[in-house]
XYZ file of C-alpha atoms in Angstrom:
457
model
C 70.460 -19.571 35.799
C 66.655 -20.468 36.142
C 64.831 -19.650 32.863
C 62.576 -17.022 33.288
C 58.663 -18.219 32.967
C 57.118 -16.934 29.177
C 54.069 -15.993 31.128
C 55.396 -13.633 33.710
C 52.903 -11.768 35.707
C 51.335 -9.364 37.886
C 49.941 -10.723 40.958
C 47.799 -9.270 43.616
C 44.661 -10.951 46.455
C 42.082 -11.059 43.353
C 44.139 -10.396 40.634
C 46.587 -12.286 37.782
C 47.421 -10.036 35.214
C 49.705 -12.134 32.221
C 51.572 -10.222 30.535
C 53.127 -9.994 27.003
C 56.191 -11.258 25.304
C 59.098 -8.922 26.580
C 62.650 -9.227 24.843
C 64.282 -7.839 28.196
C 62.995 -10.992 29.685
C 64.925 -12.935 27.564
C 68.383 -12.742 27.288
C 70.116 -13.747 23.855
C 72.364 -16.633 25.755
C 68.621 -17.706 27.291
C 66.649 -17.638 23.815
C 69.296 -19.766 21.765
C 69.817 -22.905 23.944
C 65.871 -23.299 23.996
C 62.393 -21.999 22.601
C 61.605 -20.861 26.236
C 61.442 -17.091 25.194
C 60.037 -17.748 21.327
C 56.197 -16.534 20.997
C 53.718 -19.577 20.674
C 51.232 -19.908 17.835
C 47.549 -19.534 18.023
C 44.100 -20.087 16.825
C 41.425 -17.412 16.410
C 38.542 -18.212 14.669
C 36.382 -14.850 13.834
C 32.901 -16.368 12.778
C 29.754 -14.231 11.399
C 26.217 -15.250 9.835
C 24.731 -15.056 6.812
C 27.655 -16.744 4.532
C 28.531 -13.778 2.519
C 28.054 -12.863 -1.296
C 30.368 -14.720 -3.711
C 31.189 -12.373 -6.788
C 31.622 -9.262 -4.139
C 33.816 -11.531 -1.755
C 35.550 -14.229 -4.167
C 38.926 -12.667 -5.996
C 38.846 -13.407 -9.594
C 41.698 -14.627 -10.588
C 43.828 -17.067 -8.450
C 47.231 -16.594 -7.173
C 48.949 -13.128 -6.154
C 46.151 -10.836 -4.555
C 46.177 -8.004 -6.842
C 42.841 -6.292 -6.705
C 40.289 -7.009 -3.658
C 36.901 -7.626 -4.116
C 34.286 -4.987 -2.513
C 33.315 -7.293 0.498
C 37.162 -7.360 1.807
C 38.808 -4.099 0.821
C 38.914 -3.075 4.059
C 41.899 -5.862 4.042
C 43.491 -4.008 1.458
C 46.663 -2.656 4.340
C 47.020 -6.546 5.136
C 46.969 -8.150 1.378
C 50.397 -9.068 2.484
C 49.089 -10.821 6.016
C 46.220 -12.616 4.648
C 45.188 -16.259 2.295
C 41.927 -15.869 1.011
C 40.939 -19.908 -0.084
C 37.679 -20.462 -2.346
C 35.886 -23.443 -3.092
C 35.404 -25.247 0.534
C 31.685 -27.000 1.521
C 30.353 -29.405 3.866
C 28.624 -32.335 2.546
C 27.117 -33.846 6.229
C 24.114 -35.258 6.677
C 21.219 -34.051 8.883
C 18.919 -35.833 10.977
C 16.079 -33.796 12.645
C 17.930 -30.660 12.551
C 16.322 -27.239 10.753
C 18.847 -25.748 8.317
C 20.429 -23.365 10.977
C 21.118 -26.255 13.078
C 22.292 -28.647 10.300
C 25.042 -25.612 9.121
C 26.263 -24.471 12.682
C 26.532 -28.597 13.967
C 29.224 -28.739 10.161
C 30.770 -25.275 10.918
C 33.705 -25.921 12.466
C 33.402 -29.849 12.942
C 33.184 -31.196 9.350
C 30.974 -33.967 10.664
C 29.671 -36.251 8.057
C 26.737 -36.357 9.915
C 25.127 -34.190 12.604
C 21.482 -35.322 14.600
C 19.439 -34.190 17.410
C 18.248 -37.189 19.397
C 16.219 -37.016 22.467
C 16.800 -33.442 22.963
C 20.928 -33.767 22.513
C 23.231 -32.804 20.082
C 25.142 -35.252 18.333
C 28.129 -34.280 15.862
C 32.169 -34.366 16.100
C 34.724 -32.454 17.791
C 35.242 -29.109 16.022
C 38.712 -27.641 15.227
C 39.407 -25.001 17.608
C 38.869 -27.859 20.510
C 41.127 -30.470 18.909
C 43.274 -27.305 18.783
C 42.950 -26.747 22.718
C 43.107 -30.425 23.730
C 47.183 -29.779 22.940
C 47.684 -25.815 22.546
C 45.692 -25.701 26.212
C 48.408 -27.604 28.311
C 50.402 -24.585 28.520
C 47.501 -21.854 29.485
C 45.523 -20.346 32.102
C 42.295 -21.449 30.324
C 42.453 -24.066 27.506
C 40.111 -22.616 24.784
C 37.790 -19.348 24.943
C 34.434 -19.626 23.182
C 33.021 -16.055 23.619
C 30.320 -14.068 21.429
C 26.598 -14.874 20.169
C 26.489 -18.414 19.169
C 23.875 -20.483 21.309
C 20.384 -21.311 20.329
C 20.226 -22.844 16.474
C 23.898 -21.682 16.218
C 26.156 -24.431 18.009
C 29.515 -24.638 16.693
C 32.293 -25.790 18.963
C 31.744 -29.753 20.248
C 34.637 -31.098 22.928
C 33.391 -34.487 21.414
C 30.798 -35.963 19.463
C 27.715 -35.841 22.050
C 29.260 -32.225 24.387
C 28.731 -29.378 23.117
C 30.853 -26.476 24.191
C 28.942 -23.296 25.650
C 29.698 -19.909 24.521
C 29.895 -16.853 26.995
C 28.231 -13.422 25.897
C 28.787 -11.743 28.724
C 31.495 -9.420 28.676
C 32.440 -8.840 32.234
C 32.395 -12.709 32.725
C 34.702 -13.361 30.430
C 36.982 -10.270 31.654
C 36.912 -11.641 35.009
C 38.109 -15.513 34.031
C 40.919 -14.188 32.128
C 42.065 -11.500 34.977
C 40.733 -12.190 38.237
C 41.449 -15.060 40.714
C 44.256 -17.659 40.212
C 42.514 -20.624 38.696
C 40.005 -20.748 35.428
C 36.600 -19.542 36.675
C 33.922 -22.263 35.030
C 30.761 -20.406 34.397
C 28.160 -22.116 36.779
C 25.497 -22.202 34.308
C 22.839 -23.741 36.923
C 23.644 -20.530 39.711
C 22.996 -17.846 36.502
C 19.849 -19.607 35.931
C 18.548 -19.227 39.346
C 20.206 -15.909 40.030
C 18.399 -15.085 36.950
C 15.048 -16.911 37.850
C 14.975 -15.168 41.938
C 15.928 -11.598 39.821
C 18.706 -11.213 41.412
C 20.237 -8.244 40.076
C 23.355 -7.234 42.324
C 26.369 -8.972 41.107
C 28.343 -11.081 43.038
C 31.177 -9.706 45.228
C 34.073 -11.338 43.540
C 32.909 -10.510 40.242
C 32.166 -6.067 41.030
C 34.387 -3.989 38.328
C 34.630 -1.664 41.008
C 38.146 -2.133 41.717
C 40.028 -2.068 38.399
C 42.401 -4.894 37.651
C 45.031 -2.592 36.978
C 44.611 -1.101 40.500
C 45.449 -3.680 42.109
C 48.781 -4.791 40.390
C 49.733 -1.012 39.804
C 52.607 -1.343 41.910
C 53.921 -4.217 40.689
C 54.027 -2.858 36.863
C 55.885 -0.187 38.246
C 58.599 -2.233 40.017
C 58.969 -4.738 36.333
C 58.940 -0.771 34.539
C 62.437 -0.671 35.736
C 64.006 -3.783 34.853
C 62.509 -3.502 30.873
C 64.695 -1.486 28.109
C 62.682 1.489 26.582
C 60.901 -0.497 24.329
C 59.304 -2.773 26.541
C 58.287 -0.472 28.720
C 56.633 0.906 25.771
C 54.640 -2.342 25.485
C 54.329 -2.321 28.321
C 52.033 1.093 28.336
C 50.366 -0.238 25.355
C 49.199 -3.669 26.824
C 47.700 -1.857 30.554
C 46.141 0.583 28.641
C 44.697 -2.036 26.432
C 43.479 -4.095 29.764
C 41.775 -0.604 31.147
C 40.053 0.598 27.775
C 38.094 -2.952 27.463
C 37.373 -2.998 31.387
C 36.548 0.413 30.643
C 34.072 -0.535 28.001
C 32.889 -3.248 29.733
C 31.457 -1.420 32.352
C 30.172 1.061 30.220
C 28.573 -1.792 28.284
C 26.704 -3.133 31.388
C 25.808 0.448 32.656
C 24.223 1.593 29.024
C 22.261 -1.724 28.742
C 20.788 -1.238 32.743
C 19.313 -4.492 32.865
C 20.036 -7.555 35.098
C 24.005 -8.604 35.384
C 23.368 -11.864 34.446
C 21.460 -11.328 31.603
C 24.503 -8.555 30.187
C 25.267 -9.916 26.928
C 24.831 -8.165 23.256
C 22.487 -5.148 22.671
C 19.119 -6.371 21.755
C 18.524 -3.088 19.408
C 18.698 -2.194 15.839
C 21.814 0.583 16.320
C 24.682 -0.960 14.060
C 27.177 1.171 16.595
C 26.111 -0.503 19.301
C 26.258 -3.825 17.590
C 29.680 -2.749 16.094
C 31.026 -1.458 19.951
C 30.168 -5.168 20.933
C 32.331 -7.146 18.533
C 34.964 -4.829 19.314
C 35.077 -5.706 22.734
C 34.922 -9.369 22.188
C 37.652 -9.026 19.799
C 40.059 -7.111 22.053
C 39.228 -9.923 24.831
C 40.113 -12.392 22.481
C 43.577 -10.184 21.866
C 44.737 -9.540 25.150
C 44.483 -13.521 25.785
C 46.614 -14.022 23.109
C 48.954 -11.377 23.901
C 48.950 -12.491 27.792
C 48.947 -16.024 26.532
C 46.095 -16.623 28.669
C 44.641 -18.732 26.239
C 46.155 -19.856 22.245
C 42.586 -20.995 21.483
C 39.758 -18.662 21.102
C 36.663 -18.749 18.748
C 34.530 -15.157 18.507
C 30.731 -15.562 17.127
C 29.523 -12.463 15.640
C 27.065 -10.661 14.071
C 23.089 -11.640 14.059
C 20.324 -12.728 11.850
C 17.812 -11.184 13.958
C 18.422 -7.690 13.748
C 17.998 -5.009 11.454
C 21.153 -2.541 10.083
C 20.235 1.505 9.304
C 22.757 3.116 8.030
C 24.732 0.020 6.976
C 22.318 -1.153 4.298
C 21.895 2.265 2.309
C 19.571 0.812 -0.522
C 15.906 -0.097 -0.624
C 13.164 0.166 2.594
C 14.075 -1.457 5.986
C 14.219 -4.958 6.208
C 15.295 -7.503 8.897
C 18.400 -9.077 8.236
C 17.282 -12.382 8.291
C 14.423 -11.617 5.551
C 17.175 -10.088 3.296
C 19.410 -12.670 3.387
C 17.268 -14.971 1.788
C 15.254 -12.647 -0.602
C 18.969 -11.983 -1.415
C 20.301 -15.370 -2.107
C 18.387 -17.046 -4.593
C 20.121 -20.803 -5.879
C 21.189 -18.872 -9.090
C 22.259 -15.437 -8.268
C 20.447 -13.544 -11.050
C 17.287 -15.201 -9.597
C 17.658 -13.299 -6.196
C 16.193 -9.519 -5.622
C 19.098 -7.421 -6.930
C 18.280 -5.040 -3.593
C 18.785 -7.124 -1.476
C 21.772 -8.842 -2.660
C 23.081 -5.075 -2.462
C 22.290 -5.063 1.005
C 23.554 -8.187 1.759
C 26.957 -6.921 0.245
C 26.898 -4.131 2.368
C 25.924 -6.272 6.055
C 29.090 -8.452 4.578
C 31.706 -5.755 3.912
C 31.014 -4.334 7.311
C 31.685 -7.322 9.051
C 34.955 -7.513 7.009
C 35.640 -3.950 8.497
C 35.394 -4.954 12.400
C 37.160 -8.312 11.564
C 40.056 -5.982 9.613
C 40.321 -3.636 12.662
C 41.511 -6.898 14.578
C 44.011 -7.821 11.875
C 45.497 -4.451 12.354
C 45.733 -4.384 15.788
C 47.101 -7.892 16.300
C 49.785 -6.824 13.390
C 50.619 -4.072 15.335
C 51.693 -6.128 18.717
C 55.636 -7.084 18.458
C 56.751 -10.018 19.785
C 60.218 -9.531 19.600
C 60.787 -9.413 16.195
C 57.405 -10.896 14.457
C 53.802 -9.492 15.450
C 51.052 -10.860 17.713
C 49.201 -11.822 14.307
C 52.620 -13.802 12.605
C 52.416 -16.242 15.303
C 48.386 -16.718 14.568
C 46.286 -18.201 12.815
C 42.879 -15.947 12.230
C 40.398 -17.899 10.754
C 37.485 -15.255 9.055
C 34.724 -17.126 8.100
C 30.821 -17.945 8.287
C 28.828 -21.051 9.341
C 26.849 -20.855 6.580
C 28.152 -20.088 2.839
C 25.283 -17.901 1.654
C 21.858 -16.193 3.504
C 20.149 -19.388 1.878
C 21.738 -21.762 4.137
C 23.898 -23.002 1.245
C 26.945 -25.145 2.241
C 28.914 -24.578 -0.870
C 31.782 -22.515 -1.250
C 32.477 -21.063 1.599
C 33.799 -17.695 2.647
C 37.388 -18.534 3.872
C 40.420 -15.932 4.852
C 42.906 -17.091 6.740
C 44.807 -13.517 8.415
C 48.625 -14.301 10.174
C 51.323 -16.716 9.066
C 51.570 -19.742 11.589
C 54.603 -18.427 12.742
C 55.858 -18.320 8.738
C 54.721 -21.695 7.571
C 51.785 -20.552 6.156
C 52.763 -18.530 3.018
C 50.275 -15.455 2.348
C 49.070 -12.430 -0.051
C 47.720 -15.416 -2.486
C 44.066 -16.660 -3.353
C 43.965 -20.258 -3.331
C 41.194 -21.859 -5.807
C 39.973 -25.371 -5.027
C 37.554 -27.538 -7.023
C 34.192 -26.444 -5.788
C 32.676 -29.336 -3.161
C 36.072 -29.613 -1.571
C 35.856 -30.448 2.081
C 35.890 -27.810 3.863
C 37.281 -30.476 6.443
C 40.560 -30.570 4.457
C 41.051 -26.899 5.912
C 40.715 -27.958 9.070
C 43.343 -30.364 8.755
C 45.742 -28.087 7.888
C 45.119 -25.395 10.196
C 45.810 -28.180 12.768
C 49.099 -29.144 11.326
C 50.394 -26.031 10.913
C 49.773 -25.533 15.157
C 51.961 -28.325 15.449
C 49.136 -30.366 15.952
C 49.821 -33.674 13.793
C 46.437 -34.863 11.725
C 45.849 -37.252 9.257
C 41.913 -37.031 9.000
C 39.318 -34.417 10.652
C 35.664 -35.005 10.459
C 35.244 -35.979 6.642
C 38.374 -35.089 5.214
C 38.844 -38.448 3.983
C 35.370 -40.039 3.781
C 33.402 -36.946 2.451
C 30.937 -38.402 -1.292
C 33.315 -35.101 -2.616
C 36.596 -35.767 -1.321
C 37.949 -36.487 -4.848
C 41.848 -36.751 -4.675
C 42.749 -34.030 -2.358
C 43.186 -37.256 -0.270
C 42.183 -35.111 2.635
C 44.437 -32.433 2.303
C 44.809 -28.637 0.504
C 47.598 -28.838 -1.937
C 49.309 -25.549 -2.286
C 48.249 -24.118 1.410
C 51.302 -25.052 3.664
C-alpha cells in the first residue's frame, strides 16, 4: 500500500492549502512499521523588546514551579507545559555597532563578536536558521521570519555576513504560506519601486478577494467524508482558523488605508491595535506549524517606539523607550520606582499575548500529543533589561520537544552563563546534533558548563 503523504492537501489554480495531522490518515498497521504518520518537532521563537524586569519575572526558588512571578502568571494554566531557565548572557564583542545593534546581532546567534563594516553586517548564524538548514528539507518554506525586527533590531543571520529579512506584512506572509505551489521570495527590489512610483493597487496574484478557502471548498468537503468524527472536527477547527486570520488580515489592511506595500504594524499608540497585530502573526506562525508548512518560525514583537495607555496604569505618559531606561538603572533600587512599575506592566502584557499562543497550540491534537508537545516555543527578549543589559536573560521555553524536554521546573544557572549553551540544546533536542554554537565553548564565561546546560534535557 503507498504510504499516505504527512502533508496532505487541498489543491486548487492559486491555491495549496496543508493541512493538519489526521489519525484517519494513518492507519495503525501504517504508523508502526515507520514514523511516516508521527507529528514532527518544531521551533518557534516568540521574541519582544525591552528585556523584562528580573524580581517580577525570575521565580525564586529553583526547581518545581510552585508560585509564578507577576510578569508570567498569565502562564499559570501551562506551569505544567513550560521551563522557565535563569541566568543566561551574551558576552560578544562589538565593533561599530550602537547598543541596539550590538544586542539584536547576539540575540539569537551567540556570536563572540558582531561588527558593521562598510555598511554590512557581520555576526554568526543564529539558531532558528541552523534549525531550518535540516528541519527545512521536509517543508513548503524552510524557516519563517515574520514580525517587527529590521532597522537596529537584526536577529536571524543564514551565515556570518547574510542577514535574514523579516516580513511585516501580513497578507504577504498569508499568501507564501497558502497561495501558489512553490515558496513566494519577497522581491524586495519590486516593493521598493512599487513603493517609490506609489503604486497602491496590489498585484493580481496577491488580491484577498477570493478567499483561500473558496477555492479548495470542494475539496474539504470530498476528504470530510473519508475522516472519523473527530477529524472532521479538526478539520472545522483548522478552516476556520485559515478564514479568521485571512479575515483579519484584510481587516488589518482596510483599517490601516494606506499603501499595500507599506501594510505592516499600526504606527499608533492604541495597545489593542498593537495587541490585534501580534495575534495575527502568532496564528500565522500556528497554522504553519499545524499545516507543517514550515517547523521553523521566529515572531518579533512588541516596540520601543511607542507609547502604552491603559497598559501602564501608574505615573504620566511616557514613551516606552524613555521608560525602559529611566526604569532600569545598573542596581535596581537606583532606577525610578514608576517606571520600573510600568515596565512590569509593558512585560506582563507581552507574557499575556505570548500565553494566548501557548494555549492555543496546547489545544491542537496531533493524535494523541498537542501541536505545542511536539514544539519548542522559545519566549524571550534580545535584550535582558530596558538598559541594554546582556545579563540574565529572560528565558521560557513553552512545549516538550516531543517529551525530551522535561517541564513545570525553573532551572538556575550561574549568572554569565552563555546564553549560547541554550542554543545548543534547543538544537539537539530537534534532532539537530551540535557540539558548539556561537560561543558556547569559547565564551571569557563559559566556566565548566563545557558548552552545555546540565539539568535541561
Amino acid at each position: 500500500m503507498k504510504p499516505i503523504s504527512r502533508r496532505t492537501m487541498l489543491r486548487n489554480t492559486g491555491a495549496v492549502l496543508s493541512l493538519p495531522f489526521f489519525e484517519s490518515l494513518f492507519p495503525a498497521r501504517l504508523a508502526s512499521a515507520s514514523t511516516a504518520g508521527k507529528p514532527p518537532l518544531r521551533l518557534g521563537i516568540f521574541t519582544v523588546t525591552g528585556g523584562t524586569v528580573l524580581e517580577s519575572w525570575k521565580p525564586a526558588e529553583a526547581g518545581p514551579l510552585t508560585k509564578l512571578p507577576s510578569i508570567l502568571r498569565p502562564l499559570e494554566f501551562a506551569k505544567d507545559d513550560i521551563t522557565v531557565v535563569s541566568g543566561l548572557s551574551h558576552a560578544g564583542r562589538s565593533d561599530n555597532l550602537n547598543a541596539h545593534e550590538h544586542c539584536a546581532m547576539l540575540h539569537l546567534t551567540g556570536a563572540s563578536s558582531a561588527k558593521k563594516e562598510g555598511g554590512k553586517l557581520f555576526a554568526d548564524i543564529s539558531v532558528d536558521q541552523a534549525a531550518a538548514k535540516v528541519l527545512g528539507k521536509e517543508t513548503l518554506l524552510p524557516s519563517m521570519e515574520i514580525g517587527l525586527a529590521g532597522g537596529e533590531k537584526n536577529y536571524s543571520f543564514r551565515s556570518r555576513d547574510v542577514l535574514v529579512p523579516y516580513e511585516g506584512n501580513p497578507r504577504l506572509i498569508f499568501d507564501r504560506m497558502f497561495r501558489g505551489r512553490t515558496p513566494v521570495v519577497p522581491n524586495w527590489k519590486r516593493r521598493a519601486e512599487s513603493a517609490s512610483s506609489n503604486q497602491v493597487k496590489s498585484p493580481e496574484n496577491v488580491s484577498l478577494e477570493r478567499s483561500v478557502l473558496d477555492l479548495v471548498l470542494g475539496q474539504a468537503n470530498d476528504l470530510r467524508r473519508n475522516l472519523g468524527k473527530t477529524d472532521q472536527q479538526k478539520l472545522d477547527q483548522y478552516l476556520d482558523s485559515v478564514r479568521s486570520v485571512e479575515k483579519r488580515t484584510a481587516f488589518l489592511e482596510s483599517r490601516q488605508q494606506q499603501d499595500f506595500w507599506e501594510i505592516t504594524r499600526p504606527t499608533d499608540h492604541d495597545p489593542a491595535r498593537h495587541a490585534d497585530y501580534i495575534r495575527l502573526m502568532a496564528d500565522m506562525m500556528v497554522l504553519a506549524f499545524q499545516t507543517d508548512t514550515t517547523r521553523v518560525v521566529t515572531l518579533a514583537a512588541g516596540s520601543d517606539d511607542c507609547m502604552f495607555p491603559g497598559v501602564v496604569t501608574v505615573g504620566y505618559e511616557r514613551h516606552c523607550h524613555t521608560l525602559e531606561h529611566q526604569g532600569n538603572a545598573s542596581r535596581p533600587e537606583e532606577a525610578d520606582p514608576i517606571a520600573r512599575e510600568a515596565c512590569r506592566q509593558i512585560h506582563a502584557w507581552y507574557t499575556l499575548l505570548f500565553a494566548e499562543t501557548v494555549r492555543k497550540m496546547k489545544d491542537i491534537d496531533e493524535g494523541g500529543s498537542s501541536l505545542l508537545d511536539n514544539t519548542v516555543l522559545l519566549y524571550t527578549s534580545y535584550m535582558s533589561d530596558g538598559g541594554h543589559g546582556r545579563d540574565e536573560y529572560p528565558v521560557v521555553l513553552a512545549g516538550k520537544a516531543g517529551g525530551a524536554l522535561k517541564t513545570g521546573r525553573h532551572l538556575a544557572f550561574p549568572k554569565k552563563a552563555p546564553m549560547a549553551n541554550l542554543y545548543v540544546e534547543i538544537l539537539n533536542l530537534l534532532g539537530v546534533p551540535t557540539k558548539s554554537f556561537g560561543d558556547s565553548q569559547t565564551s571569557r564565561v563559559a566556566g565548566s558548563l563545557n558548552g552545555r546546560l546540565p539539568g535541561l534535557i
